[in-house]
PDB file of C-alpha atoms in Angstrom:
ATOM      1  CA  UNK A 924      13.148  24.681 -42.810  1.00  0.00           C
ATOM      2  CA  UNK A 925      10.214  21.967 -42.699  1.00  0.00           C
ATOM      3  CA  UNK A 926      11.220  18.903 -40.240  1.00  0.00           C
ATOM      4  CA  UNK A 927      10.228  15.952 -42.094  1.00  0.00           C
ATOM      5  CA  UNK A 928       7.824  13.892 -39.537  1.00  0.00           C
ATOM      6  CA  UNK A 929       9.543  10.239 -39.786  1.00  0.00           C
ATOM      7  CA  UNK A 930       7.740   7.742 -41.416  1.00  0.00           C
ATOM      8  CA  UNK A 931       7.657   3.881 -42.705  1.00  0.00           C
ATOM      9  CA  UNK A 932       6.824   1.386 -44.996  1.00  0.00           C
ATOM     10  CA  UNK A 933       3.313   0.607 -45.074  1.00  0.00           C
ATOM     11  CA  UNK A 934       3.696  -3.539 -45.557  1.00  0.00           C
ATOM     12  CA  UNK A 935       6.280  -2.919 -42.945  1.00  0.00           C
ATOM     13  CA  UNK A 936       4.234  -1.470 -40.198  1.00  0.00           C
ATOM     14  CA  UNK A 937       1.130  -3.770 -40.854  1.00  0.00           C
ATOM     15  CA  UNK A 938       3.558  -6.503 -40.140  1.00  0.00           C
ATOM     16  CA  UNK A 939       5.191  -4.805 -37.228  1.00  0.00           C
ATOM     17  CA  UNK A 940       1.709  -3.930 -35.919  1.00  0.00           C
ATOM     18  CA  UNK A 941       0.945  -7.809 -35.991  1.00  0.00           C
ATOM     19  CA  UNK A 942      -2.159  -7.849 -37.945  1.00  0.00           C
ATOM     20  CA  UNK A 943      -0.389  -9.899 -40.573  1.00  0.00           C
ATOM     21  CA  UNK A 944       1.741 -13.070 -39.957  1.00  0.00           C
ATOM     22  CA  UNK A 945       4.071 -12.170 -42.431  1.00  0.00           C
ATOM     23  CA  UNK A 946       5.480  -9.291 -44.254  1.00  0.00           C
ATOM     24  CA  UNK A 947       5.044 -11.069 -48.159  1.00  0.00           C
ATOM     25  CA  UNK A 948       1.184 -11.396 -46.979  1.00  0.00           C
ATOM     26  CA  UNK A 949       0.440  -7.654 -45.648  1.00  0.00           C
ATOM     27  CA  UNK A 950       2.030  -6.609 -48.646  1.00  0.00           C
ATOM     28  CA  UNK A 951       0.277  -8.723 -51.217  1.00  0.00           C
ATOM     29  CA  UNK A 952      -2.484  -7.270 -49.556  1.00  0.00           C
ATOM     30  CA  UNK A 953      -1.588  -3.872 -50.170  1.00  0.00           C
ATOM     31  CA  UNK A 954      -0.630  -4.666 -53.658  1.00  0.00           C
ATOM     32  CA  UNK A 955      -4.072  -5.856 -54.340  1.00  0.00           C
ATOM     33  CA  UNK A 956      -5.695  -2.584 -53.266  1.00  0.00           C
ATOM     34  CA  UNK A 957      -7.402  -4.123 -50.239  1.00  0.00           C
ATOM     35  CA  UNK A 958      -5.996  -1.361 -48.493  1.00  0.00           C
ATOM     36  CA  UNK A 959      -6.998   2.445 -47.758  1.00  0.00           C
ATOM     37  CA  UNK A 960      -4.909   5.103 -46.160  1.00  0.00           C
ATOM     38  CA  UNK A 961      -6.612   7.926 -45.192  1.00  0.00           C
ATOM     39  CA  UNK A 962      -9.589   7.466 -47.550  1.00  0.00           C
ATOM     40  CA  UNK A 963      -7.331   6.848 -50.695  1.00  0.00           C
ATOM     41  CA  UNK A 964      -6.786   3.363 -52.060  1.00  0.00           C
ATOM     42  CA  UNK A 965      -2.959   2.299 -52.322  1.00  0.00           C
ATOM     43  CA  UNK A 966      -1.332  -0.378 -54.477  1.00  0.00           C
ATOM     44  CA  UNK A 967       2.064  -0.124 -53.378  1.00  0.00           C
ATOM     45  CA  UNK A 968       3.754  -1.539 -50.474  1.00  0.00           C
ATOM     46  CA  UNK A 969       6.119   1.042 -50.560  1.00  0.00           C
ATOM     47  CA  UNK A 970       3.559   3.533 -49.338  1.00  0.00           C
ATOM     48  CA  UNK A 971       4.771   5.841 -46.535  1.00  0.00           C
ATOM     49  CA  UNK A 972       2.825   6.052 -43.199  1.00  0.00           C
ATOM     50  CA  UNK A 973       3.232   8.319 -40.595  1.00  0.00           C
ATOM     51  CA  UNK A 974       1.304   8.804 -37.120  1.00  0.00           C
ATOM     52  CA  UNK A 975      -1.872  10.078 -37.514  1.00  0.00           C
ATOM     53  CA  UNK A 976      -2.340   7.959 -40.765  1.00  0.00           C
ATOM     54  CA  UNK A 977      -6.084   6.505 -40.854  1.00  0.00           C
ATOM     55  CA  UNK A 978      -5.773   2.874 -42.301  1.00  0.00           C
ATOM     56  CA  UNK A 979      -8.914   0.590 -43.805  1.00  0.00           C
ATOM     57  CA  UNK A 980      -8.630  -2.873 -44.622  1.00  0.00           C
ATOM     58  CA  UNK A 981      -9.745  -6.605 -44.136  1.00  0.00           C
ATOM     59  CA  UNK A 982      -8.784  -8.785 -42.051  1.00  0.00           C
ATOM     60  CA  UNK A 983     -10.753 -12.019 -42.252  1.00  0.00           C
ATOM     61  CA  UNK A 984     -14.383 -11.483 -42.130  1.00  0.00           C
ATOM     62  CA  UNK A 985     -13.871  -7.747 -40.785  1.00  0.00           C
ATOM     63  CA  UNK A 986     -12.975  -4.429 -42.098  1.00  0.00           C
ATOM     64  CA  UNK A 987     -10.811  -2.579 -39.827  1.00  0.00           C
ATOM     65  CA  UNK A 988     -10.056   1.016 -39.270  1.00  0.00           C
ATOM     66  CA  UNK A 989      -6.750   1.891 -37.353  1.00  0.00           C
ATOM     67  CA  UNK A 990      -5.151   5.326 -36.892  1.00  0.00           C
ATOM     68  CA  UNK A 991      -1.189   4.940 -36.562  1.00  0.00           C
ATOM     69  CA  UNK A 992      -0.139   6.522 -33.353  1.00  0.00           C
ATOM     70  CA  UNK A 993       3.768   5.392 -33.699  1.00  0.00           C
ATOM     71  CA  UNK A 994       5.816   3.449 -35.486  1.00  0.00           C
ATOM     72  CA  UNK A 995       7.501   0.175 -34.802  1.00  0.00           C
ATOM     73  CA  UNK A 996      11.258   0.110 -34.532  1.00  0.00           C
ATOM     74  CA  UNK A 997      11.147  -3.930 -34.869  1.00  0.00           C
ATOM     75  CA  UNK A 998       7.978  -6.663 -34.575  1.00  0.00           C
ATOM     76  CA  UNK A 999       8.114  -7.138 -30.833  1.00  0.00           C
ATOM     77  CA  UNK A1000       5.718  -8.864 -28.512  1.00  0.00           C
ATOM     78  CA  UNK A1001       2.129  -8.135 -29.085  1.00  0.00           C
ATOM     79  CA  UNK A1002       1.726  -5.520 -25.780  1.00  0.00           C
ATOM     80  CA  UNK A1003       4.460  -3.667 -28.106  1.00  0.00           C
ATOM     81  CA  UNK A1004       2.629  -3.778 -31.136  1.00  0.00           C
ATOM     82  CA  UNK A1005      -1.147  -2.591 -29.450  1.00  0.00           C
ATOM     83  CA  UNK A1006       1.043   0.579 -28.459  1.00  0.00           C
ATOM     84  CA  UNK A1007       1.629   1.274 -32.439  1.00  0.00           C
ATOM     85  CA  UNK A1008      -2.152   2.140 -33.515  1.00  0.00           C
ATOM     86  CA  UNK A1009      -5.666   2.950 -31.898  1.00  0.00           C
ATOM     87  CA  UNK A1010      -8.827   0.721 -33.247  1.00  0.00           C
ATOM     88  CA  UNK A1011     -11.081   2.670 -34.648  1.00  0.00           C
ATOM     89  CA  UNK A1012     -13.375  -0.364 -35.759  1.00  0.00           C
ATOM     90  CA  UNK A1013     -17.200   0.103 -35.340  1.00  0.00           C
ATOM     91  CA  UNK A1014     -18.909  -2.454 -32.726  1.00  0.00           C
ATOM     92  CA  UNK A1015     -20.580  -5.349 -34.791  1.00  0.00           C
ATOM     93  CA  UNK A1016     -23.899  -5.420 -35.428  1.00  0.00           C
ATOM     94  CA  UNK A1017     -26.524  -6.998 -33.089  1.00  0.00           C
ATOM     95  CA  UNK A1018     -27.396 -10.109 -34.965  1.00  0.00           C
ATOM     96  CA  UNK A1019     -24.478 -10.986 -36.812  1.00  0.00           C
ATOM     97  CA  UNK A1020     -22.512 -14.023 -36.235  1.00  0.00           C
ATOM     98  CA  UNK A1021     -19.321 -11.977 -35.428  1.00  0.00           C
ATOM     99  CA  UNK A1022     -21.456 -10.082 -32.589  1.00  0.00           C
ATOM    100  CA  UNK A1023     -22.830 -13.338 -30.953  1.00  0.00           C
ATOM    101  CA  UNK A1024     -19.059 -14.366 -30.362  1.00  0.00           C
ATOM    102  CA  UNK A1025     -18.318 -13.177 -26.897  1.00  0.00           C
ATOM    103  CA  UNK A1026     -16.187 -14.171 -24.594  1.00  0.00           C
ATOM    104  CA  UNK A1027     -13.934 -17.088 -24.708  1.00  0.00           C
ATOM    105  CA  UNK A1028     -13.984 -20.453 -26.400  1.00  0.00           C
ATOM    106  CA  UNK A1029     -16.570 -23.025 -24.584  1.00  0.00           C
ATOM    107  CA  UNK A1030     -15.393 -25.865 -22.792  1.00  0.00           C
ATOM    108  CA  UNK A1031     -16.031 -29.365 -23.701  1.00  0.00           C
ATOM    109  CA  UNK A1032     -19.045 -29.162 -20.527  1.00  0.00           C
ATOM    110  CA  UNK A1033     -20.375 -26.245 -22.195  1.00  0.00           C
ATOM    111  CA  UNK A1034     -20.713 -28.107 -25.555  1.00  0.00           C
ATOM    112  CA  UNK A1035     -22.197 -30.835 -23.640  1.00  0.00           C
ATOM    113  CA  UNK A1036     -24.763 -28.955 -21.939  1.00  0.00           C
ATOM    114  CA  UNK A1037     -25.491 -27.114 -25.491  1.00  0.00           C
ATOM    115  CA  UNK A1038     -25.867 -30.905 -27.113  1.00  0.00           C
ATOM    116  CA  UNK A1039     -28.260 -31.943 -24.219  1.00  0.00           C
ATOM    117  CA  UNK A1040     -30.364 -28.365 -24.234  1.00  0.00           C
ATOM    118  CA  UNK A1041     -30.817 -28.726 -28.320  1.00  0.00           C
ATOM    119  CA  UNK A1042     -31.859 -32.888 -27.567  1.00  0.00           C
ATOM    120  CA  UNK A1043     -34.526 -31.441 -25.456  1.00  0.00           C
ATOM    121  CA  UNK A1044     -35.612 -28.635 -28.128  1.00  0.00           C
ATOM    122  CA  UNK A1045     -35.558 -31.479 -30.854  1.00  0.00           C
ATOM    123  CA  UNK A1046     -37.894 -33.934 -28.917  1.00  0.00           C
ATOM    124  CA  UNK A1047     -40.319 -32.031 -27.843  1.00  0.00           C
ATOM    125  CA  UNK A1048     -41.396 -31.073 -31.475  1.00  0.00           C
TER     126      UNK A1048
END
């Protein structure tokens, strides 16, 4: 007959995947509708996911797009969980606060030099 592709729970895998801390939160977050699989809103946590699945939701100050490519087994180590979905998530915009964060955090020296650079800015006007 028809082999049923296996699938899972889709609070479950959001968990498992590591873009939530906890399970309660990525599935309140499915109960309130702020999520999309494959184009159609879902309200239930329950929801079944298989690979190939296209999910939309927020996280933060971004929406993401993810397409499952397997499913977790348990909510390893985060090189484990990268190996569960591809990020489909458009660049950010030129000019937008989230696209002038690059890189990592500055240093206290950098902040210093930043403090000094916007003293000189500020007297000279």
């Amino acid at each position: 007959m028809t082999e049923q592709q296996p699938s899972a729970r889709l609070d479950k895998w959001l968990w498992q995947a590591r873009f939530f801390k906890t399970r309660s939160l990525a599935s309140r977050v499915v109960t309130d509708g702020q999520v999309r699989v494959n184009a159609h809103r879902v309200v239930k946590a329950a929801t079944s996911v298989r690979p190939g699945d296209v999910l939309t939701f927020a996280q933060g100050a971004r929406v993401r797009v993810i397409k499952i490519t397997a499913l977790g087994l348990r909510r390893g180590p985060a090189s484990e969980a990268q190996g569960l979905f591809e990020d489909l998530t458009p660049a950010p915009e030129p000019g937008t606060p989230e696209a002038a964060r690059v890189g990592p955090r500055p240093t206290k020296r950098d902040r210093r030099a930043l403090d000094a650079f916007q003293d000189d800015q500020g007297s000279e006007a």
